[in-house]
Amino acid sequence: DVKVTQSSRYLVKRTGEKVFLECVQDMDHENMFWYRQDPGLGLRLIYFSYDVKMKEKGDIPEGYSVSREKKERFSLILESASTNQTSMYLCASSPTKKGQPYEQYFGPGTRLTVT
Amino acid sequence: GEDVEQSLFLSVREGDSSVINCTYTDSSSTYLYWYKQEPGAGLQLLTYIFSNMDMKQDQRLTVLLNKKDKHLSLRIADTQTGDSAIYFCAEIRMDSSYKLIFGSGTRLLVRP
């Protein structure tokens, strides 16, 4: 079974702190994604990566950065946390094989509260 | 635009059928997906349908695809209380990103 793990289920940080959210997948997937989920807004893509050291902005990258130094690990960084970044953060990975349904496998999520 | 649209809420009685609807925008999407999210958890893939299919059945789940109207539906037969969750439909962008575009989710409440 594909496993996507996230470093924390719950996190409380103060405004202005630097925050690292870690995600690891064990299926050798090329693509990895970071989303945030807010009530009534569904999932919004923050950043994604289709290869090591490659990154692309999603729909809402402002205030975030990412790092992908190894294929299995994709980190989301909040350089200076703000209260409007309080949210549920979901990491996902997917393969790039042709003929496959390209489904994304999700981690359990990190609920971040910024006070 | 890029919007995938779903109604926000559906309430059904246990044992009835549930039908969750979705409209999408990109006629070139090759796959469309239904994900389920239980409280406090990540998203779990329920099923997907390839764009050259009209229907896919998997036990209690039936997916119907109307490409002309860009309409996707998920029918859950004999709905159980364990089916209470948020259901997301999604379409895929077949560019280099393989991005999924998600709807806002439909919260299904199953009443005893």
mmCIF file of C-alpha atoms in Angstrom:
data_model
loop_
_atom_site.group_PDB
_atom_site.id
_atom_site.type_symbol
_atom_site.label_atom_id
_atom_site.label_comp_id
_atom_site.label_asym_id
_atom_site.label_seq_id
_atom_site.Cartn_x
_atom_site.Cartn_y
_atom_site.Cartn_z
ATOM 1 C CA ASP A 1 0.000 0.000 0.000
ATOM 2 C CA VAL A 2 1.113 3.530 -0.727
ATOM 3 C CA LYS A 3 1.931 5.447 2.374
ATOM 4 C CA VAL A 4 2.152 9.212 2.673
ATOM 5 C CA THR A 5 3.108 10.440 6.110
ATOM 6 C CA GLN A 6 3.146 13.934 7.529
ATOM 7 C CA SER A 7 5.369 14.919 10.434
ATOM 8 C CA SER A 8 2.637 16.262 12.725
ATOM 9 C CA ARG A 9 -1.133 15.862 13.020
ATOM 10 C CA TYR A 10 -1.548 19.040 15.076
ATOM 11 C CA LEU A 11 0.707 22.044 15.369
ATOM 12 C CA VAL A 12 0.356 25.350 17.233
ATOM 13 C CA LYS A 13 2.723 28.175 16.334
ATOM 14 C CA ARG A 14 3.002 31.859 17.106
ATOM 15 C CA THR A 15 2.736 34.677 14.590
ATOM 16 C CA GLY A 16 6.115 35.343 12.971
ATOM 17 C CA GLU A 17 7.581 31.899 13.626
ATOM 18 C CA LYS A 18 9.156 29.875 10.834
ATOM 19 C CA VAL A 19 7.212 26.650 10.362
ATOM 20 C CA PHE A 20 8.275 23.440 8.614
ATOM 21 C CA LEU A 21 5.755 20.831 7.514
ATOM 22 C CA GLU A 22 7.300 17.583 6.333
ATOM 23 C CA CYS A 23 5.855 14.979 4.013
ATOM 24 C CA VAL A 24 7.327 11.604 3.075
ATOM 25 C CA GLN A 25 6.033 9.043 0.556
ATOM 26 C CA ASP A 26 7.283 5.506 0.115
ATOM 27 C CA MET A 27 6.143 4.660 -3.425
ATOM 28 C CA ASP A 28 8.853 6.319 -5.493
ATOM 29 C CA HIS A 29 6.321 8.762 -6.938
ATOM 30 C CA GLU A 30 7.614 11.548 -9.124
ATOM 31 C CA ASN A 31 4.960 14.125 -8.238
ATOM 32 C CA MET A 32 4.278 15.624 -4.839
ATOM 33 C CA PHE A 33 1.770 18.295 -3.831
ATOM 34 C CA TRP A 34 0.909 20.577 -0.930
ATOM 35 C CA TYR A 35 -2.684 21.751 -0.448
ATOM 36 C CA ARG A 36 -4.497 23.700 2.168
ATOM 37 C CA GLN A 37 -8.089 22.929 3.028
ATOM 38 C CA ASP A 38 -10.495 25.479 4.428
ATOM 39 C CA PRO A 39 -14.248 25.073 5.016
ATOM 40 C CA GLY A 40 -16.296 25.852 1.923
ATOM 41 C CA LEU A 41 -13.203 26.356 -0.236
ATOM 42 C CA GLY A 42 -12.226 22.754 -0.866
ATOM 43 C CA LEU A 43 -8.561 22.012 -1.543
ATOM 44 C CA ARG A 44 -6.330 24.735 -2.904
ATOM 45 C CA LEU A 45 -2.943 23.892 -4.368
ATOM 46 C CA ILE A 46 -0.028 25.757 -2.795
ATOM 47 C CA TYR A 47 3.007 24.213 -4.532
ATOM 48 C CA PHE A 48 3.861 21.041 -6.355
ATOM 49 C CA SER A 49 6.989 19.279 -7.517
ATOM 50 C CA TYR A 50 7.402 16.827 -10.396
ATOM 51 C CA ASP A 51 11.022 15.949 -9.722
ATOM 52 C CA VAL A 52 13.795 16.367 -7.196
ATOM 53 C CA LYS A 53 14.798 20.024 -6.799
ATOM 54 C CA MET A 54 11.946 21.059 -9.105
ATOM 55 C CA LYS A 55 9.033 23.116 -7.830
ATOM 56 C CA GLU A 56 6.089 24.912 -9.365
ATOM 57 C CA LYS A 57 3.711 27.433 -7.858
ATOM 58 C CA GLY A 58 0.147 26.362 -7.418
ATOM 59 C CA ASP A 59 -2.845 28.635 -7.018
ATOM 60 C CA ILE A 60 -1.966 30.216 -3.652
ATOM 61 C CA PRO A 61 1.850 30.215 -3.171
ATOM 62 C CA GLU A 62 2.105 33.566 -1.383
ATOM 63 C CA GLY A 63 3.620 33.249 2.079
ATOM 64 C CA TYR A 64 4.916 29.721 1.424
ATOM 65 C CA SER A 65 7.997 28.066 0.013
ATOM 66 C CA VAL A 66 8.928 24.422 -0.564
ATOM 67 C CA SER A 67 11.945 22.185 -0.697
ATOM 68 C CA ARG A 68 12.464 18.832 -2.422
ATOM 69 C CA GLU A 69 16.002 17.626 -1.882
ATOM 70 C CA LYS A 70 15.106 13.919 -2.065
ATOM 71 C CA LYS A 71 12.495 12.184 -4.166
ATOM 72 C CA GLU A 72 10.544 10.862 -1.190
ATOM 73 C CA ARG A 73 10.408 14.066 0.829
ATOM 74 C CA PHE A 74 8.595 17.348 0.171
ATOM 75 C CA SER A 75 8.688 20.123 2.745
ATOM 76 C CA LEU A 76 6.400 23.117 3.065
ATOM 77 C CA ILE A 77 7.852 26.190 4.761
ATOM 78 C CA LEU A 78 6.011 29.136 6.224
ATOM 79 C CA GLU A 79 8.741 31.774 6.454
ATOM 80 C CA SER A 80 6.824 33.949 8.916
ATOM 81 C CA ALA A 81 3.571 32.391 10.051
ATOM 82 C CA SER A 82 0.454 34.549 10.119
ATOM 83 C CA THR A 83 -2.985 33.919 11.566
ATOM 84 C CA ASN A 84 -4.524 33.639 8.087
ATOM 85 C CA GLN A 85 -2.370 30.557 7.541
ATOM 86 C CA THR A 86 -4.313 28.669 10.198
ATOM 87 C CA SER A 87 -5.641 25.748 8.193
ATOM 88 C CA MET A 88 -5.490 22.031 7.451
ATOM 89 C CA TYR A 89 -2.472 21.197 5.272
ATOM 90 C CA LEU A 90 -2.576 18.096 3.105
ATOM 91 C CA CYS A 91 0.305 16.505 1.267
ATOM 92 C CA ALA A 92 -0.169 14.149 -1.691
ATOM 93 C CA SER A 93 1.932 12.191 -4.168
ATOM 94 C CA SER A 94 1.202 10.643 -7.547
ATOM 95 C CA PRO A 95 2.988 8.623 -10.218
ATOM 96 C CA THR A 96 3.620 9.743 -13.773
ATOM 97 C CA LYS A 97 3.307 6.414 -15.564
ATOM 98 C CA LYS A 98 1.354 6.606 -18.793
ATOM 99 C CA GLY A 99 -1.800 4.557 -18.887
ATOM 100 C CA GLN A 100 -2.270 4.840 -15.147
ATOM 101 C CA PRO A 101 -5.064 6.882 -13.568
ATOM 102 C CA TYR A 102 -2.574 9.263 -11.917
ATOM 103 C CA GLU A 103 -4.532 9.275 -8.696
ATOM 104 C CA GLN A 104 -3.094 11.247 -5.846
ATOM 105 C CA TYR A 105 -2.457 9.564 -2.509
ATOM 106 C CA PHE A 106 -2.954 11.779 0.496
ATOM 107 C CA GLY A 107 -1.376 11.990 3.908
ATOM 108 C CA PRO A 108 -3.541 12.360 7.044
ATOM 109 C CA GLY A 109 -3.110 16.130 7.170
ATOM 110 C CA THR A 110 -1.580 18.611 9.602
ATOM 111 C CA ARG A 111 -3.921 20.981 11.385
ATOM 112 C CA LEU A 112 -1.909 24.143 11.945
ATOM 113 C CA THR A 113 -3.068 26.883 14.287
ATOM 114 C CA VAL A 114 -1.216 30.202 14.290
ATOM 115 C CA THR A 115 -1.911 32.366 17.330
ATOM 116 C CA GLY B 1 -12.447 29.090 -15.582
ATOM 117 C CA GLU B 2 -11.009 26.254 -13.570
ATOM 118 C CA ASP B 3 -13.968 25.716 -11.278
ATOM 119 C CA VAL B 4 -15.237 22.290 -10.414
ATOM 120 C CA GLU B 5 -18.582 22.750 -8.726
ATOM 121 C CA GLN B 6 -20.496 20.693 -6.208
ATOM 122 C CA SER B 7 -23.367 21.344 -3.877
ATOM 123 C CA LEU B 8 -22.180 21.778 -0.310
ATOM 124 C CA PHE B 9 -24.517 19.531 1.628
ATOM 125 C CA LEU B 10 -26.672 16.423 1.263
ATOM 126 C CA SER B 11 -28.724 14.672 3.913
ATOM 127 C CA VAL B 12 -30.241 11.197 3.404
ATOM 128 C CA ARG B 13 -31.855 8.522 5.525
ATOM 129 C CA GLU B 14 -29.948 5.329 6.244
ATOM 130 C CA GLY B 15 -30.753 2.693 3.610
ATOM 131 C CA ASP B 16 -31.683 5.227 0.928
ATOM 132 C CA SER B 17 -29.545 6.012 -2.115
ATOM 133 C CA SER B 18 -27.368 9.128 -2.174
ATOM 134 C CA VAL B 19 -26.524 10.993 -5.349
ATOM 135 C CA ILE B 20 -23.742 13.559 -5.277
ATOM 136 C CA ASN B 21 -23.370 15.745 -8.354
ATOM 137 C CA CYS B 22 -20.436 17.607 -9.846
ATOM 138 C CA THR B 23 -19.819 19.764 -12.899
ATOM 139 C CA TYR B 24 -16.351 20.217 -14.316
ATOM 140 C CA THR B 25 -14.845 22.501 -16.902
ATOM 141 C CA ASP B 26 -12.079 20.876 -18.921
ATOM 142 C CA SER B 27 -13.424 18.717 -21.730
ATOM 143 C CA SER B 28 -9.934 17.299 -22.282
ATOM 144 C CA SER B 29 -9.718 15.789 -18.783
ATOM 145 C CA THR B 30 -8.926 12.111 -19.227
ATOM 146 C CA TYR B 31 -9.739 10.999 -15.690
ATOM 147 C CA LEU B 32 -12.278 12.162 -13.145
ATOM 148 C CA TYR B 33 -12.155 11.138 -9.514
ATOM 149 C CA TRP B 34 -14.217 10.833 -6.385
ATOM 150 C CA TYR B 35 -12.446 11.166 -3.058
ATOM 151 C CA LYS B 36 -13.858 10.657 0.435
ATOM 152 C CA GLN B 37 -12.698 12.481 3.546
ATOM 153 C CA GLU B 38 -13.760 11.244 6.953
ATOM 154 C CA PRO B 39 -13.575 13.607 9.943
ATOM 155 C CA GLY B 40 -10.010 14.476 10.908
ATOM 156 C CA ALA B 41 -8.479 12.424 8.100
ATOM 157 C CA GLY B 42 -6.865 12.928 4.711
ATOM 158 C CA LEU B 43 -8.557 12.181 1.407
ATOM 159 C CA GLN B 44 -9.061 8.626 0.263
ATOM 160 C CA LEU B 45 -9.626 7.743 -3.391
ATOM 161 C CA LEU B 46 -13.032 6.083 -3.751
ATOM 162 C CA THR B 47 -13.161 5.562 -7.465
ATOM 163 C CA TYR B 48 -12.232 7.111 -10.795
ATOM 164 C CA ILE B 49 -13.617 6.998 -14.302
ATOM 165 C CA PHE B 50 -11.816 7.278 -17.607
ATOM 166 C CA SER B 51 -13.278 9.872 -19.934
ATOM 167 C CA ASN B 52 -14.269 7.388 -22.645
ATOM 168 C CA MET B 53 -16.643 5.639 -20.225
ATOM 169 C CA ASP B 54 -20.235 6.569 -19.398
ATOM 170 C CA MET B 55 -20.584 4.519 -16.278
ATOM 171 C CA LYS B 56 -18.527 2.627 -13.765
ATOM 172 C CA GLN B 57 -19.892 0.414 -11.015
ATOM 173 C CA ASP B 58 -17.982 -0.768 -7.970
ATOM 174 C CA GLN B 59 -20.066 -2.552 -5.325
ATOM 175 C CA ARG B 60 -22.384 0.099 -3.827
ATOM 176 C CA LEU B 61 -20.859 2.915 -5.883
ATOM 177 C CA THR B 62 -21.983 3.948 -9.366
ATOM 178 C CA VAL B 63 -20.281 6.751 -11.256
ATOM 179 C CA LEU B 64 -22.066 8.336 -14.213
ATOM 180 C CA LEU B 65 -20.297 10.614 -16.663
ATOM 181 C CA ASN B 66 -22.071 12.912 -19.140
ATOM 182 C CA LYS B 67 -19.290 14.416 -21.220
ATOM 183 C CA LYS B 68 -21.609 16.579 -23.279
ATOM 184 C CA ASP B 69 -22.824 18.400 -20.170
ATOM 185 C CA LYS B 70 -19.522 17.971 -18.261
ATOM 186 C CA HIS B 71 -21.489 16.380 -15.440
ATOM 187 C CA LEU B 72 -20.269 13.684 -13.078
ATOM 188 C CA SER B 73 -22.289 11.960 -10.396
ATOM 189 C CA LEU B 74 -21.638 9.475 -7.606
ATOM 190 C CA ARG B 75 -24.466 7.245 -6.454
ATOM 191 C CA ILE B 76 -24.128 5.347 -3.191
ATOM 192 C CA ALA B 77 -26.682 2.567 -2.835
ATOM 193 C CA ASP B 78 -28.007 1.526 0.595
ATOM 194 C CA THR B 79 -26.276 4.447 2.305
ATOM 195 C CA GLN B 80 -24.906 3.662 5.762
ATOM 196 C CA THR B 81 -23.964 5.919 8.682
ATOM 197 C CA GLY B 82 -20.316 5.107 7.940
ATOM 198 C CA ASP B 83 -20.747 6.848 4.600
ATOM 199 C CA SER B 84 -21.108 10.195 6.366
ATOM 200 C CA ALA B 85 -18.137 12.196 5.139
ATOM 201 C CA ILE B 86 -17.130 14.923 2.703
ATOM 202 C CA TYR B 87 -16.984 13.813 -0.931
ATOM 203 C CA PHE B 88 -14.780 15.632 -3.419
ATOM 204 C CA CYS B 89 -14.872 15.312 -7.173
ATOM 205 C CA ALA B 90 -11.727 16.203 -9.120
ATOM 206 C CA GLU B 91 -10.518 16.454 -12.693
ATOM 207 C CA ILE B 92 -6.942 16.137 -13.897
ATOM 208 C CA ARG B 93 -4.920 18.533 -15.991
ATOM 209 C CA MET B 94 -2.938 16.465 -18.460
ATOM 210 C CA ASP B 95 -0.119 18.954 -18.830
ATOM 211 C CA SER B 96 3.281 18.388 -17.217
ATOM 212 C CA SER B 97 1.882 19.086 -13.787
ATOM 213 C CA TYR B 98 -0.762 16.322 -13.497
ATOM 214 C CA LYS B 99 -2.625 18.723 -11.241
ATOM 215 C CA LEU B 100 -5.960 17.733 -9.834
ATOM 216 C CA ILE B 101 -8.611 20.430 -9.701
ATOM 217 C CA PHE B 102 -10.952 19.747 -6.789
ATOM 218 C CA GLY B 103 -14.492 20.811 -6.121
ATOM 219 C CA SER B 104 -15.325 22.369 -2.776
ATOM 220 C CA GLY B 105 -16.694 19.088 -1.434
ATOM 221 C CA THR B 106 -20.177 17.819 -0.567
ATOM 222 C CA ARG B 107 -20.834 16.982 3.062
ATOM 223 C CA LEU B 108 -23.022 13.872 3.233
ATOM 224 C CA LEU B 109 -24.984 13.353 6.428
ATOM 225 C CA VAL B 110 -26.679 9.997 6.875
ATOM 226 C CA ARG B 111 -29.571 10.054 9.357
ATOM 227 C CA PRO B 112 -30.492 6.868 11.236
#
